[in-house]
């Protein structure tokens, strides 16, 4: 173990995930998560050296603070305090204010809080976590790493919607893009794989998890991405609809659905789950499709078709494409889905290599296309490592 440990924190409104990471090796020395904060069944679990412990949190207490106290206790009891150099916080929305990881002071915390206008569910929860961590580790640098930051290099023609300029000026309505930390990481890893400098690498990164997005990376920079003003846009996802005709909202509203009901339809009841009427879990869908479930078959076909269409459209901003890079739970593991996507891209000459495709899963990286095909890679993402390294760089 090196002497450079970083505490990585992802604080949600009712949860807090953490990992004490070696910023050089990427190994998590201690990791854990708390859930159901604010409720009587709030609890926390963590792993030290592979050994799992679970604890119920006190009813009625400030669970974020209680979780942080537990983390401090774990670090102290494992004699790791001297090695801890920084705290890195995942922050969903950095708006146009933050284009890179940023050392947190009172002013920065105020700016993160102000961005709750754009991310009402996430940013206030991050602020709670940051405050608790600042109290627990007052002498350590605290660094915010934003999901949106990597996409701040998009040109205007990519990030503007074709709506009145007034809506952008008044409300900041534009494409921000998310999953930036993952797109950044896998595009860098792809450059290493290709033996090229990141600044000379052009890839399309395809993050397929429960949330899913693509990014066109030109010369190492994001030039377009499929998520938009919110993470609802772009691809069909586990339970999210992705791109739809915006007039559907007005139509449903006139049918009597409230704004909240429409939102719920598009965010929680749509995507793989909505189409299959079965599950949002890719594994379950693949099994059901094999057994002839029509809804599962259609959901997977739509999913692959839409990813392929986005990939094809991202050839436009790239003058040259070095590789398509799959990542995320589905991208890293689902052979059939990757194969379906590459089949949809046959016009460009893509062809999956069955053996290589079968080998690249459960954390294994590698090429999944034949020698005759343009290149597609699988690269497992590691957002926590990016947060740890970017926090360490500011310590
Ligand atoms: P999140 O966006 O919640 O971080 P993940 O990146 O963990 O999501 O991806 C979740 C998705 O990955 C689920 O649809 C799940 O079925 C799929 N997945 C995970 N492991 C496998 C696997 N071994 N084979 C196929 N799909 C998998």
mmCIF file with all atom_site columns, N, CA and C in Angstrom, residues 1-6 21-27 29 80 83-85 392:
data_model
loop_
_atom_site.group_PDB
_atom_site.id
_atom_site.type_symbol
_atom_site.label_atom_id
_atom_site.label_alt_id
_atom_site.label_comp_id
_atom_site.label_asym_id
_atom_site.label_entity_id
_atom_site.label_seq_id
_atom_site.pdbx_PDB_ins_code
_atom_site.Cartn_x
_atom_site.Cartn_y
_atom_site.Cartn_z
_atom_site.occupancy
_atom_site.B_iso_or_equiv
_atom_site.pdbx_formal_charge
_atom_site.auth_seq_id
_atom_site.auth_comp_id
_atom_site.auth_asym_id
_atom_site.auth_atom_id
_atom_site.pdbx_PDB_model_num
ATOM 1  N N  . UNK A 1 1   ? 0.838  -1.194 0.000  1.00 0.00 ? 1   UNK A N  1
ATOM 2  C CA . UNK A 1 1   ? 0.000  0.000  0.000  1.00 0.00 ? 1   UNK A CA 1
ATOM 3  C C  . UNK A 1 1   ? 0.886  1.262  0.000  1.00 0.00 ? 1   UNK A C  1
ATOM 4  N N  . UNK A 1 2   ? 0.515  2.254  -0.827 1.00 0.00 ? 2   UNK A N  1
ATOM 5  C CA . UNK A 1 2   ? 1.306  3.489  -0.863 1.00 0.00 ? 2   UNK A CA 1
ATOM 6  C C  . UNK A 1 2   ? 0.862  4.410  0.283  1.00 0.00 ? 2   UNK A C  1
ATOM 7  N N  . UNK A 1 3   ? 1.538  5.540  0.410  1.00 0.00 ? 3   UNK A N  1
ATOM 8  C CA . UNK A 1 3   ? 1.177  6.473  1.478  1.00 0.00 ? 3   UNK A CA 1
ATOM 9  C C  . UNK A 1 3   ? 0.146  7.494  1.023  1.00 0.00 ? 3   UNK A C  1
ATOM 10 N N  . UNK A 1 4   ? -0.490 7.227  -0.115 1.00 0.00 ? 4   UNK A N  1
ATOM 11 C CA . UNK A 1 4   ? -1.420 8.210  -0.655 1.00 0.00 ? 4   UNK A CA 1
ATOM 12 C C  . UNK A 1 4   ? -2.831 7.641  -0.690 1.00 0.00 ? 4   UNK A C  1
ATOM 13 N N  . UNK A 1 5   ? -3.542 7.788  0.433  1.00 0.00 ? 5   UNK A N  1
ATOM 14 C CA . UNK A 1 5   ? -4.924 7.326  0.470  1.00 0.00 ? 5   UNK A CA 1
ATOM 15 C C  . UNK A 1 5   ? -5.862 8.519  0.331  1.00 0.00 ? 5   UNK A C  1
ATOM 16 N N  . UNK A 1 6   ? -6.932 8.300  -0.423 1.00 0.00 ? 6   UNK A N  1
ATOM 17 C CA . UNK A 1 6   ? -7.942 9.341  -0.597 1.00 0.00 ? 6   UNK A CA 1
ATOM 18 C C  . UNK A 1 6   ? -9.295 8.743  -0.211 1.00 0.00 ? 6   UNK A C  1
ATOM 19 N N  . UNK A 1 21  ? -9.344 4.887  -0.861 1.00 0.00 ? 21  UNK A N  1
ATOM 20 C CA . UNK A 1 21  ? -8.636 4.318  -2.005 1.00 0.00 ? 21  UNK A CA 1
ATOM 21 C C  . UNK A 1 21  ? -7.165 4.662  -2.027 1.00 0.00 ? 21  UNK A C  1
ATOM 22 N N  . UNK A 1 22  ? -6.401 3.707  -2.494 1.00 0.00 ? 22  UNK A N  1
ATOM 23 C CA . UNK A 1 22  ? -5.004 3.959  -2.799 1.00 0.00 ? 22  UNK A CA 1
ATOM 24 C C  . UNK A 1 22  ? -4.988 4.636  -4.167 1.00 0.00 ? 22  UNK A C  1
ATOM 25 N N  . UNK A 1 23  ? -4.587 5.916  -4.198 1.00 0.00 ? 23  UNK A N  1
ATOM 26 C CA . UNK A 1 23  ? -4.707 6.683  -5.441 1.00 0.00 ? 23  UNK A CA 1
ATOM 27 C C  . UNK A 1 23  ? -3.736 6.209  -6.513 1.00 0.00 ? 23  UNK A C  1
ATOM 28 N N  . UNK A 1 24  ? -2.729 5.395  -6.108 1.00 0.00 ? 24  UNK A N  1
ATOM 29 C CA . UNK A 1 24  ? -1.797 4.886  -7.120 1.00 0.00 ? 24  UNK A CA 1
ATOM 30 C C  . UNK A 1 24  ? -2.267 3.556  -7.714 1.00 0.00 ? 24  UNK A C  1
ATOM 31 N N  . UNK A 1 25  ? -2.655 2.641  -6.843 1.00 0.00 ? 25  UNK A N  1
ATOM 32 C CA . UNK A 1 25  ? -3.022 1.312  -7.348 1.00 0.00 ? 25  UNK A CA 1
ATOM 33 C C  . UNK A 1 25  ? -4.505 1.207  -7.678 1.00 0.00 ? 25  UNK A C  1
ATOM 34 N N  . UNK A 1 26  ? -5.309 2.097  -7.107 1.00 0.00 ? 26  UNK A N  1
ATOM 35 C CA . UNK A 1 26  ? -6.761 2.008  -7.320 1.00 0.00 ? 26  UNK A CA 1
ATOM 36 C C  . UNK A 1 26  ? -7.434 1.001  -6.397 1.00 0.00 ? 26  UNK A C  1
ATOM 37 N N  . UNK A 1 27  ? -6.672 0.393  -5.479 1.00 0.00 ? 27  UNK A N  1
ATOM 38 C CA . UNK A 1 27  ? -7.272 -0.568 -4.548 1.00 0.00 ? 27  UNK A CA 1
ATOM 39 C C  . UNK A 1 27  ? -8.079 0.163  -3.478 1.00 0.00 ? 27  UNK A C  1
ATOM 40 N N  . UNK A 1 29  ? -9.077 0.185  0.178  1.00 0.00 ? 29  UNK A N  1
ATOM 41 C CA . UNK A 1 29  ? -8.639 -0.427 1.436  1.00 0.00 ? 29  UNK A CA 1
ATOM 42 C C  . UNK A 1 29  ? -9.865 -0.702 2.314  1.00 0.00 ? 29  UNK A C  1
ATOM 43 N N  . UNK A 1 80  ? -4.912 4.379  9.791  1.00 0.00 ? 80  UNK A N  1
ATOM 44 C CA . UNK A 1 80  ? -4.678 4.883  8.430  1.00 0.00 ? 80  UNK A CA 1
ATOM 45 C C  . UNK A 1 80  ? -4.732 6.413  8.366  1.00 0.00 ? 80  UNK A C  1
ATOM 46 N N  . UNK A 1 83  ? -1.995 8.319  6.596  1.00 0.00 ? 83  UNK A N  1
ATOM 47 C CA . UNK A 1 83  ? -1.863 8.131  5.145  1.00 0.00 ? 83  UNK A CA 1
ATOM 48 C C  . UNK A 1 83  ? -2.935 8.885  4.351  1.00 0.00 ? 83  UNK A C  1
ATOM 49 N N  . UNK A 1 84  ? -3.996 9.296  5.029  1.00 0.00 ? 84  UNK A N  1
ATOM 50 C CA . UNK A 1 84  ? -5.103 9.954  4.325  1.00 0.00 ? 84  UNK A CA 1
ATOM 51 C C  . UNK A 1 84  ? -4.705 11.373 3.926  1.00 0.00 ? 84  UNK A C  1
ATOM 52 N N  . UNK A 1 85  ? -4.735 11.627 2.610  1.00 0.00 ? 85  UNK A N  1
ATOM 53 C CA . UNK A 1 85  ? -4.219 12.908 2.109  1.00 0.00 ? 85  UNK A CA 1
ATOM 54 C C  . UNK A 1 85  ? -5.313 13.862 1.636  1.00 0.00 ? 85  UNK A C  1
ATOM 55 N N  . UNK A 1 392 ? -6.196 13.810 -5.273 1.00 0.00 ? 392 UNK A N  1
ATOM 56 C CA . UNK A 1 392 ? -4.783 13.708 -4.871 1.00 0.00 ? 392 UNK A CA 1
ATOM 57 C C  . UNK A 1 392 ? -3.943 14.787 -5.563 1.00 0.00 ? 392 UNK A C  1
#
